[in-house]
Amino acid sequence: MREELRVAAYAVCVRDGRMLLARWVAGDGTRRWTLPGGGMDHGEDPYDTVVREAEEETGYTVEPVALLGVDSIKRVYARRLGGTADFHGLRIVYEARITGGELRYETNGSTDMAAWHALEEVPGLDRVGLVDVGLALWRGRPATGRAVDAE
């Protein structure tokens, strides 16, 4: 089994009772809402990652204003060329505010759309678990930075 580690940084942007989300397109074409953000490039600071990824996926320039926490996930999955992978994802979650830019969709990336959603409508969206993690961290602001403490 091959071990895989992915470190990524994400933004929780809430303004006027609405949350900014990007729609992620899975390899099989499934589309689900997620937090703007993504994988760190080698040598990149996570702060810079979240700024870069948010702009790529939403068109907005963001400023991280608080580190909300770190979420760690593990799963085992079948690899495309055979065998299995033991995947570990480390997700750094920031609160961020919009400082410029205009809403637009990413082209030729992992997302196909970005939109603002009323906070009360988010639970009804087809979304990835990271959205709930981000909301729990944003609402609870746990001292440990762990989403499980924010519930």
PDB file of C-alpha atoms in Angstrom:
ATOM      1  CA  MET A   1       0.000   0.000   0.000  1.00  0.00           C
ATOM      2  CA  ARG A   2       1.346   3.395  -0.999  1.00  0.00           C
ATOM      3  CA  GLU A   3       1.261   6.246   1.531  1.00  0.00           C
ATOM      4  CA  GLU A   4       0.099   9.624   0.225  1.00  0.00           C
ATOM      5  CA  LEU A   5       0.177  12.944   2.081  1.00  0.00           C
ATOM      6  CA  ARG A   6      -1.594  16.059   0.837  1.00  0.00           C
ATOM      7  CA  VAL A   7      -1.303  19.370   2.666  1.00  0.00           C
ATOM      8  CA  ALA A   8      -3.809  22.028   1.635  1.00  0.00           C
ATOM      9  CA  ALA A   9      -5.103  25.406   2.813  1.00  0.00           C
ATOM     10  CA  TYR A  10      -8.701  26.644   2.639  1.00  0.00           C
ATOM     11  CA  ALA A  11     -10.651  29.852   3.245  1.00  0.00           C
ATOM     12  CA  VAL A  12     -13.867  30.346   5.173  1.00  0.00           C
ATOM     13  CA  CYS A  13     -15.292  33.583   3.753  1.00  0.00           C
ATOM     14  CA  VAL A  14     -18.549  34.720   5.337  1.00  0.00           C
ATOM     15  CA  ARG A  15     -20.063  38.093   4.472  1.00  0.00           C
ATOM     16  CA  ASP A  16     -23.560  39.428   5.122  1.00  0.00           C
ATOM     17  CA  GLY A  17     -24.802  36.027   6.295  1.00  0.00           C
ATOM     18  CA  ARG A  18     -23.533  34.258   3.178  1.00  0.00           C
ATOM     19  CA  MET A  19     -20.638  31.857   2.656  1.00  0.00           C
ATOM     20  CA  LEU A  20     -18.414  31.744  -0.421  1.00  0.00           C
ATOM     21  CA  LEU A  21     -18.058  28.240  -1.854  1.00  0.00           C
ATOM     22  CA  ALA A  22     -16.475  26.729  -4.940  1.00  0.00           C
ATOM     23  CA  ARG A  23     -17.987  23.747  -6.754  1.00  0.00           C
ATOM     24  CA  TRP A  24     -15.462  20.903  -6.950  1.00  0.00           C
ATOM     25  CA  VAL A  25     -15.617  18.494  -9.897  1.00  0.00           C
ATOM     26  CA  ALA A  26     -14.545  14.955  -8.993  1.00  0.00           C
ATOM     27  CA  GLY A  27     -12.820  12.631 -11.447  1.00  0.00           C
ATOM     28  CA  ASP A  28     -16.133  10.872 -12.134  1.00  0.00           C
ATOM     29  CA  GLY A  29     -17.869  14.182 -12.908  1.00  0.00           C
ATOM     30  CA  THR A  30     -19.674  14.463  -9.562  1.00  0.00           C
ATOM     31  CA  ARG A  31     -19.998  18.083  -8.464  1.00  0.00           C
ATOM     32  CA  ARG A  32     -20.088  19.145  -4.803  1.00  0.00           C
ATOM     33  CA  TRP A  33     -19.547  22.446  -3.018  1.00  0.00           C
ATOM     34  CA  THR A  34     -16.327  22.970  -1.075  1.00  0.00           C
ATOM     35  CA  LEU A  35     -14.316  25.713   0.575  1.00  0.00           C
ATOM     36  CA  PRO A  36     -12.113  27.749  -1.767  1.00  0.00           C
ATOM     37  CA  GLY A  37      -8.568  26.475  -1.460  1.00  0.00           C
ATOM     38  CA  GLY A  38      -6.339  23.608  -2.371  1.00  0.00           C
ATOM     39  CA  GLY A  39      -2.995  21.900  -2.274  1.00  0.00           C
ATOM     40  CA  MET A  40       0.224  23.608  -1.302  1.00  0.00           C
ATOM     41  CA  ASP A  41       3.056  23.756  -3.797  1.00  0.00           C
ATOM     42  CA  HIS A  42       6.408  22.518  -2.499  1.00  0.00           C
ATOM     43  CA  GLY A  43       8.036  25.259  -0.431  1.00  0.00           C
ATOM     44  CA  GLU A  44       4.892  27.412  -0.391  1.00  0.00           C
ATOM     45  CA  ASP A  45       3.622  28.899   2.856  1.00  0.00           C
ATOM     46  CA  PRO A  46      -0.007  27.879   3.636  1.00  0.00           C
ATOM     47  CA  TYR A  47      -0.975  31.569   3.968  1.00  0.00           C
ATOM     48  CA  ASP A  48       0.187  32.138   0.386  1.00  0.00           C
ATOM     49  CA  THR A  49      -1.542  28.931  -0.731  1.00  0.00           C
ATOM     50  CA  VAL A  50      -4.956  30.025   0.492  1.00  0.00           C
ATOM     51  CA  VAL A  51      -4.570  33.465  -1.121  1.00  0.00           C
ATOM     52  CA  ARG A  52      -3.522  31.907  -4.463  1.00  0.00           C
ATOM     53  CA  GLU A  53      -6.135  29.154  -4.472  1.00  0.00           C
ATOM     54  CA  ALA A  54      -9.033  31.422  -3.473  1.00  0.00           C
ATOM     55  CA  GLU A  55      -8.197  33.783  -6.328  1.00  0.00           C
ATOM     56  CA  GLU A  56      -7.871  30.921  -8.822  1.00  0.00           C
ATOM     57  CA  GLU A  57     -11.214  29.389  -7.833  1.00  0.00           C
ATOM     58  CA  THR A  58     -13.360  32.467  -7.149  1.00  0.00           C
ATOM     59  CA  GLY A  59     -11.745  35.536  -8.726  1.00  0.00           C
ATOM     60  CA  TYR A  60     -11.524  37.248  -5.351  1.00  0.00           C
ATOM     61  CA  THR A  61      -8.408  38.488  -3.602  1.00  0.00           C
ATOM     62  CA  VAL A  62      -8.585  37.373   0.012  1.00  0.00           C
ATOM     63  CA  GLU A  63      -6.735  38.271   3.164  1.00  0.00           C
ATOM     64  CA  PRO A  64      -6.498  35.543   5.809  1.00  0.00           C
ATOM     65  CA  VAL A  65      -7.433  37.204   9.110  1.00  0.00           C
ATOM     66  CA  ALA A  66      -7.369  34.220  11.490  1.00  0.00           C
ATOM     67  CA  LEU A  67      -6.116  30.665  11.569  1.00  0.00           C
ATOM     68  CA  LEU A  68      -9.241  28.698  12.488  1.00  0.00           C
ATOM     69  CA  GLY A  69      -7.676  25.273  12.748  1.00  0.00           C
ATOM     70  CA  VAL A  70      -6.243  22.185  11.151  1.00  0.00           C
ATOM     71  CA  ASP A  71      -8.284  19.174  10.066  1.00  0.00           C
ATOM     72  CA  SER A  72      -6.718  15.769   9.492  1.00  0.00           C
ATOM     73  CA  ILE A  73      -8.410  13.037   7.460  1.00  0.00           C
ATOM     74  CA  LYS A  74      -7.378   9.507   6.506  1.00  0.00           C
ATOM     75  CA  ARG A  75      -8.827   7.090   3.994  1.00  0.00           C
ATOM     76  CA  VAL A  76      -7.770   4.111   1.941  1.00  0.00           C
ATOM     77  CA  TYR A  77      -8.729   3.986  -1.716  1.00  0.00           C
ATOM     78  CA  ALA A  78      -8.033   1.992  -4.868  1.00  0.00           C
ATOM     79  CA  ARG A  79      -5.478   3.633  -7.151  1.00  0.00           C
ATOM     80  CA  ARG A  80      -6.253   4.015 -10.862  1.00  0.00           C
ATOM     81  CA  LEU A  81      -3.305   1.922 -12.001  1.00  0.00           C
ATOM     82  CA  GLY A  82      -3.827  -0.788  -9.395  1.00  0.00           C
ATOM     83  CA  GLY A  83      -3.036  -1.245  -5.769  1.00  0.00           C
ATOM     84  CA  THR A  84      -4.283   0.851  -2.897  1.00  0.00           C
ATOM     85  CA  ALA A  85      -3.298   4.134  -1.312  1.00  0.00           C
ATOM     86  CA  ASP A  86      -3.297   5.073   2.354  1.00  0.00           C
ATOM     87  CA  PHE A  87      -4.236   8.756   1.999  1.00  0.00           C
ATOM     88  CA  HIS A  88      -3.650  11.364   4.719  1.00  0.00           C
ATOM     89  CA  GLY A  89      -4.981  14.879   4.137  1.00  0.00           C
ATOM     90  CA  LEU A  90      -3.909  17.773   6.319  1.00  0.00           C
ATOM     91  CA  ARG A  91      -6.243  20.744   5.783  1.00  0.00           C
ATOM     92  CA  ILE A  92      -5.311  24.157   7.167  1.00  0.00           C
ATOM     93  CA  VAL A  93      -8.397  26.354   7.520  1.00  0.00           C
ATOM     94  CA  TYR A  94      -8.284  30.153   7.655  1.00  0.00           C
ATOM     95  CA  GLU A  95     -10.960  32.768   8.090  1.00  0.00           C
ATOM     96  CA  ALA A  96     -10.482  35.191   5.207  1.00  0.00           C
ATOM     97  CA  ARG A  97     -12.023  38.438   4.077  1.00  0.00           C
ATOM     98  CA  ILE A  98     -12.505  39.602   0.520  1.00  0.00           C
ATOM     99  CA  THR A  99     -10.227  42.553  -0.307  1.00  0.00           C
ATOM    100  CA  GLY A 100     -10.701  42.833  -4.069  1.00  0.00           C
ATOM    101  CA  GLY A 101     -11.475  41.120  -7.333  1.00  0.00           C
ATOM    102  CA  GLU A 102     -14.786  40.028  -8.790  1.00  0.00           C
ATOM    103  CA  LEU A 103     -16.628  36.722  -8.625  1.00  0.00           C
ATOM    104  CA  ARG A 104     -15.741  34.508 -11.574  1.00  0.00           C
ATOM    105  CA  TYR A 105     -15.425  30.817 -12.303  1.00  0.00           C
ATOM    106  CA  GLU A 106     -12.196  28.870 -12.566  1.00  0.00           C
ATOM    107  CA  THR A 107     -11.348  27.486 -15.993  1.00  0.00           C
ATOM    108  CA  ASN A 108      -9.395  24.263 -16.534  1.00  0.00           C
ATOM    109  CA  GLY A 109      -9.116  23.622 -12.800  1.00  0.00           C
ATOM    110  CA  SER A 110     -10.616  21.407 -10.127  1.00  0.00           C
ATOM    111  CA  THR A 111     -13.695  23.638  -9.726  1.00  0.00           C
ATOM    112  CA  ASP A 112     -16.210  24.887 -12.287  1.00  0.00           C
ATOM    113  CA  MET A 113     -18.195  27.478 -10.351  1.00  0.00           C
ATOM    114  CA  ALA A 114     -18.093  29.765  -7.317  1.00  0.00           C
ATOM    115  CA  ALA A 115     -21.063  31.309  -5.519  1.00  0.00           C
ATOM    116  CA  TRP A 116     -22.289  32.880  -2.309  1.00  0.00           C
ATOM    117  CA  HIS A 117     -24.770  30.794  -0.301  1.00  0.00           C
ATOM    118  CA  ALA A 118     -26.930  31.875   2.638  1.00  0.00           C
ATOM    119  CA  LEU A 119     -25.591  30.227   5.807  1.00  0.00           C
ATOM    120  CA  GLU A 120     -28.965  28.651   6.544  1.00  0.00           C
ATOM    121  CA  GLU A 121     -28.989  27.007   3.076  1.00  0.00           C
ATOM    122  CA  VAL A 122     -25.510  25.447   3.341  1.00  0.00           C
ATOM    123  CA  PRO A 123     -26.704  22.279   5.178  1.00  0.00           C
ATOM    124  CA  GLY A 124     -29.009  21.507   2.235  1.00  0.00           C
ATOM    125  CA  LEU A 125     -26.291  21.781  -0.408  1.00  0.00           C
ATOM    126  CA  ASP A 126     -24.554  18.801  -1.986  1.00  0.00           C
ATOM    127  CA  ARG A 127     -21.205  19.483  -0.315  1.00  0.00           C
ATOM    128  CA  VAL A 128     -17.998  17.848   0.867  1.00  0.00           C
ATOM    129  CA  GLY A 129     -17.403  17.348   4.589  1.00  0.00           C
ATOM    130  CA  LEU A 130     -14.799  20.108   4.616  1.00  0.00           C
ATOM    131  CA  VAL A 131     -17.581  22.705   4.384  1.00  0.00           C
ATOM    132  CA  ASP A 132     -19.034  21.491   7.693  1.00  0.00           C
ATOM    133  CA  VAL A 133     -15.551  21.388   9.236  1.00  0.00           C
ATOM    134  CA  GLY A 134     -14.926  24.972   8.147  1.00  0.00           C
ATOM    135  CA  LEU A 135     -18.265  26.172   9.527  1.00  0.00           C
ATOM    136  CA  ALA A 136     -17.683  24.364  12.837  1.00  0.00           C
ATOM    137  CA  LEU A 137     -14.252  25.975  13.173  1.00  0.00           C
ATOM    138  CA  TRP A 138     -15.584  29.409  12.193  1.00  0.00           C
ATOM    139  CA  ARG A 139     -18.506  29.232  14.621  1.00  0.00           C
ATOM    140  CA  GLY A 140     -16.749  27.490  17.500  1.00  0.00           C
ATOM    141  CA  ARG A 141     -13.217  28.891  17.256  1.00  0.00           C
ATOM    142  CA  PRO A 142     -11.833  26.093  19.425  1.00  0.00           C
ATOM    143  CA  ALA A 143      -8.629  26.904  21.271  1.00  0.00           C
ATOM    144  CA  THR A 144      -7.083  23.643  20.057  1.00  0.00           C
ATOM    145  CA  GLY A 145      -7.905  24.384  16.405  1.00  0.00           C
ATOM    146  CA  ARG A 146      -9.585  20.985  16.057  1.00  0.00           C
ATOM    147  CA  ALA A 147     -13.011  20.804  14.443  1.00  0.00           C
ATOM    148  CA  VAL A 148     -14.091  17.973  16.746  1.00  0.00           C
ATOM    149  CA  ASP A 149     -13.755  20.448  19.637  1.00  0.00           C
ATOM    150  CA  ALA A 150     -15.968  22.961  17.797  1.00  0.00           C
ATOM    151  CA  GLU A 151     -19.035  20.735  17.644  1.00  0.00           C
TER     152      GLU A 151
END
